[in-house]
mmCIF file of C-alpha atoms in Angstrom:
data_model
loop_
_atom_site.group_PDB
_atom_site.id
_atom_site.type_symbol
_atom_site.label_atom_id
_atom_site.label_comp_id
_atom_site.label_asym_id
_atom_site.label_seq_id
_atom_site.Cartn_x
_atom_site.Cartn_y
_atom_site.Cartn_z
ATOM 1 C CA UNK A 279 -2.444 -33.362 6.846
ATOM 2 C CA UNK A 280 -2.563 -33.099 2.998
ATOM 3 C CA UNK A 281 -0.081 -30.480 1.128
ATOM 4 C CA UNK A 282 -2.845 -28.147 -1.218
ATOM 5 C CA UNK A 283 -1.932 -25.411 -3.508
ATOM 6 C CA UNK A 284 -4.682 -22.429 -3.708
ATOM 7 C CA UNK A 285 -5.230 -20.121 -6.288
ATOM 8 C CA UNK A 286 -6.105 -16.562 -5.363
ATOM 9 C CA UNK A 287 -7.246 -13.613 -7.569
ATOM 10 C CA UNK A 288 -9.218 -10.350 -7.574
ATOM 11 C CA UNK A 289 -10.004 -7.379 -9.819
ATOM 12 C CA UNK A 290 -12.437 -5.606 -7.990
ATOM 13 C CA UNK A 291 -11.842 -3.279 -4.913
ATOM 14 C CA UNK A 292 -8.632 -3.199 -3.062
ATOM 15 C CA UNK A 293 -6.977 -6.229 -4.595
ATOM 16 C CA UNK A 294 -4.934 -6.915 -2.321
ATOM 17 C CA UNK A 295 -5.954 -6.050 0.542
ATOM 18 C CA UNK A 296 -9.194 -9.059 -0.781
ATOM 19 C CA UNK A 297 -6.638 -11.404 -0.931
ATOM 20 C CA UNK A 298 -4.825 -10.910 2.364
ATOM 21 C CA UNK A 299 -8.464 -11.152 3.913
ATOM 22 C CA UNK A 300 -8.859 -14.707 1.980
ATOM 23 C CA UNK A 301 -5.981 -15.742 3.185
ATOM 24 C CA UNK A 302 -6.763 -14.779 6.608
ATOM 25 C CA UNK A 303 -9.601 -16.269 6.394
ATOM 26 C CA UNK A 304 -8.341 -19.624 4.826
ATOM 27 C CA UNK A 305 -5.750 -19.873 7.863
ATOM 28 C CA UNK A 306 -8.754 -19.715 10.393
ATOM 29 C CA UNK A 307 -10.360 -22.835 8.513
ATOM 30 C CA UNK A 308 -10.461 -25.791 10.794
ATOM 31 C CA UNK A 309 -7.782 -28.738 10.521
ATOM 32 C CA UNK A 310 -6.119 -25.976 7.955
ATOM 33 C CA UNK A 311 -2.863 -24.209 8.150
ATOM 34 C CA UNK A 312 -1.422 -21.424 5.636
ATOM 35 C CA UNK A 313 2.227 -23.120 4.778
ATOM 36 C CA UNK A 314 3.368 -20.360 2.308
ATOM 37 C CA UNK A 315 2.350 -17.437 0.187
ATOM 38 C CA UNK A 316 3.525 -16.374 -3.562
ATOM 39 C CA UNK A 317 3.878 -13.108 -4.594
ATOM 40 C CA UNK A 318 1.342 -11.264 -6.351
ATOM 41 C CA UNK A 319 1.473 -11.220 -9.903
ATOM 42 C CA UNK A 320 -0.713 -8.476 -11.543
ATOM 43 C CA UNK A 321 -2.556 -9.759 -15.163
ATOM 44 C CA UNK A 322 -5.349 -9.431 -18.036
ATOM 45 C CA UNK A 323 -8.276 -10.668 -17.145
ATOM 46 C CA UNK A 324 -8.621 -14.087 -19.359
ATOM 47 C CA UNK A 325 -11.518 -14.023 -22.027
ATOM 48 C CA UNK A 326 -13.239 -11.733 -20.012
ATOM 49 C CA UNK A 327 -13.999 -7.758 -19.223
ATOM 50 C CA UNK A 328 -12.986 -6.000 -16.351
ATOM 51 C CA UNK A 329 -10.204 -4.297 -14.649
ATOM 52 C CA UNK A 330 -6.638 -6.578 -14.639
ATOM 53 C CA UNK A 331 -6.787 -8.940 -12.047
ATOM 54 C CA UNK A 332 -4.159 -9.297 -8.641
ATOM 55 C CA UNK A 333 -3.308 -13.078 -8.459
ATOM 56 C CA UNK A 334 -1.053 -15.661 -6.555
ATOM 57 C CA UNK A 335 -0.800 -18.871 -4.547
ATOM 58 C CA UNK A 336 -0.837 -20.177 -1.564
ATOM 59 C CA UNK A 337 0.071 -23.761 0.035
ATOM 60 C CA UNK A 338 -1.618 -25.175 2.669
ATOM 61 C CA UNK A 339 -2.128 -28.410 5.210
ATOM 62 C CA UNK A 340 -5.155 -29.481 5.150
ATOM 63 C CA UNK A 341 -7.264 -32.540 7.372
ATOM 64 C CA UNK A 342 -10.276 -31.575 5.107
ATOM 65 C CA UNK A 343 -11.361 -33.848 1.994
ATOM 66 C CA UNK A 344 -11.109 -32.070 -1.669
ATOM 67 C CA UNK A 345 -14.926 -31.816 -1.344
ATOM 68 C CA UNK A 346 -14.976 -29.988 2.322
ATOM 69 C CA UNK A 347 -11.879 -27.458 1.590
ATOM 70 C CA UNK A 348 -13.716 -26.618 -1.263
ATOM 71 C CA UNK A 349 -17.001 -26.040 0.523
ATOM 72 C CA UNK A 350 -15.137 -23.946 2.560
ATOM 73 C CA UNK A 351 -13.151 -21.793 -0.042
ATOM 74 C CA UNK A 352 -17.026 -21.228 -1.428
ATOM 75 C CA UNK A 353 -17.943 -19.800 2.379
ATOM 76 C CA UNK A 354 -15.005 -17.232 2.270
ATOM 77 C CA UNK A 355 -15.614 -16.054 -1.167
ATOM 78 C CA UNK A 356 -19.516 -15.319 -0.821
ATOM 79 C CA UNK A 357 -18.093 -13.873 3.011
ATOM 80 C CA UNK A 358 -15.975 -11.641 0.597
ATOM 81 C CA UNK A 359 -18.624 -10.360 -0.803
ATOM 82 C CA UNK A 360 -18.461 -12.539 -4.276
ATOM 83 C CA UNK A 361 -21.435 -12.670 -6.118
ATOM 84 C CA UNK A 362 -22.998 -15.216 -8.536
ATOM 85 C CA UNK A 363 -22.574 -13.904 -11.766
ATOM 86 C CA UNK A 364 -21.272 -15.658 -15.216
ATOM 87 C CA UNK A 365 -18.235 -17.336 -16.497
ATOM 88 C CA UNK A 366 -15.180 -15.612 -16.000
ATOM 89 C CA UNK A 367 -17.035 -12.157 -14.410
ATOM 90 C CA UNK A 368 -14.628 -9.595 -12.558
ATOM 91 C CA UNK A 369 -14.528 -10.451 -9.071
ATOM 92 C CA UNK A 370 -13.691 -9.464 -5.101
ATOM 93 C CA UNK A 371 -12.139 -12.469 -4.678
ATOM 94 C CA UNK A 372 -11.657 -16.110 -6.627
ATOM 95 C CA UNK A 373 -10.255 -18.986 -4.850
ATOM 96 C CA UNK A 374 -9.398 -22.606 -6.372
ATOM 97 C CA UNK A 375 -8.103 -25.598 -5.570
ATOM 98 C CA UNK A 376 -5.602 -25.772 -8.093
ATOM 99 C CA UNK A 377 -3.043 -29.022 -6.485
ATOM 100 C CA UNK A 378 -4.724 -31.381 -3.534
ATOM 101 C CA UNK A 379 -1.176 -33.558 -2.956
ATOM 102 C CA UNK A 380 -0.904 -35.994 -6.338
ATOM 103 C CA UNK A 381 -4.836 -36.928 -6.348
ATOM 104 C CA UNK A 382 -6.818 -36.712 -9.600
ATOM 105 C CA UNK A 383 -10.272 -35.799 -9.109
ATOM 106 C CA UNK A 384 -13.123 -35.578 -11.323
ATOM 107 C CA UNK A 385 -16.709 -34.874 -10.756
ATOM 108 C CA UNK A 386 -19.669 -32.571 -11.329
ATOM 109 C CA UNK A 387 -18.269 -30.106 -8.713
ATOM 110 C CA UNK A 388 -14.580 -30.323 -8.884
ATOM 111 C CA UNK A 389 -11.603 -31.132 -11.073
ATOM 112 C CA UNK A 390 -8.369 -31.445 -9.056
ATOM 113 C CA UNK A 391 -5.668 -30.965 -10.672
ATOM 114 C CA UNK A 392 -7.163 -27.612 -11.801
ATOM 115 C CA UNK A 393 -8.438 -27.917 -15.578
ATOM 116 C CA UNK A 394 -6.905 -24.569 -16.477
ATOM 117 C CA UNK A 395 -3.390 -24.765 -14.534
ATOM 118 C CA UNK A 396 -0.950 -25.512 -17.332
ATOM 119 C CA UNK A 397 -2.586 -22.898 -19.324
ATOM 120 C CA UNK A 398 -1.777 -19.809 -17.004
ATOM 121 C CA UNK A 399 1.442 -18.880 -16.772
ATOM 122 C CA UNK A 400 1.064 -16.559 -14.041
ATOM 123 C CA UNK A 401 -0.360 -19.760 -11.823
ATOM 124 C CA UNK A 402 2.718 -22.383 -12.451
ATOM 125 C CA UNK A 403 4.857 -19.000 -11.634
ATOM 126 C CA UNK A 404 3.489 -18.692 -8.258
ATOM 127 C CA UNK A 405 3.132 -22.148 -7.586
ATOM 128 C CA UNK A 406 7.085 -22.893 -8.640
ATOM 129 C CA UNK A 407 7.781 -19.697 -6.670
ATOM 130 C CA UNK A 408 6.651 -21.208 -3.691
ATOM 131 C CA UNK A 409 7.643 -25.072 -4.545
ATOM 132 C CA UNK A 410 10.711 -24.568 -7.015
ATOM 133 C CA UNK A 411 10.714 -28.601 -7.560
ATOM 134 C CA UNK A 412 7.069 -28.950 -8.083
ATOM 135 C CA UNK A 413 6.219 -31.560 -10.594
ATOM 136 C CA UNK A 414 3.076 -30.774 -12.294
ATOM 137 C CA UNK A 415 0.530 -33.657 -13.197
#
């Protein structure tokens, strides 16, 4: 089992009550095991329109590769009721892989660590909230 950190967010609907489904629904993923939750931290939506956004963490085990988990968290979203729409869009629900243990990964379809987690404050809170020693990449 791999340690993963997960990003959550929403600004559309009942925030929170999105996120508690995602999470839900991440813990029913096979080989995959909710560990710990953050707190919610409420913020401005990033270069973007739309109501302010509901977001935290989450830590997980994992048996799944970086590629699979991610297939996955893509499932739950459009499950959620996401929709395709463009860059930085409100949303039901958002879900990334923002930490998969100390790996580096870089392709087409995903870039572990997550390109924008030193950037967000409200992400290294969560994540330090939930891992107080965490060293970041």
């Amino acid at each position: 089992m791999t340690d993963v950190f997960i990003g959550l967010g929403s600004n559309l609907g009942n925030r929170k009550k999105n996120i508690k489904k995602a999470i839900k629904e991440i813990d029913s993923v096979e080989k995959t095991q909710v560990k710990k939750i953050s707190s919610l931290i409420e913020t401005k939506p990033h270069q973007a329109p739309g109501p302010d956004y509901l977001n935290g963490a989450i830590k997980i085990d994992t048996g799944l590769a970086p590629e699979k988990l991610l297939d996955e968290l893509k499932k739950i979203e459009k499950k959620l009721g996401r929709k395709p729409s463009f860059k930085n869009a409100p949303r039901i629900i958002d879900l990334d892989i923002l930490l998969y243990s100390d790996k580096k990964i870089e392709t087409n379809k995903l870039t572990i660590p997550h390109p924008r987690l030193k950037i967000r404050d409200f992400v290294k809170k969560s994540l330090f909230e939930i891992k107080p020693n965490l060293k970041l990449p």
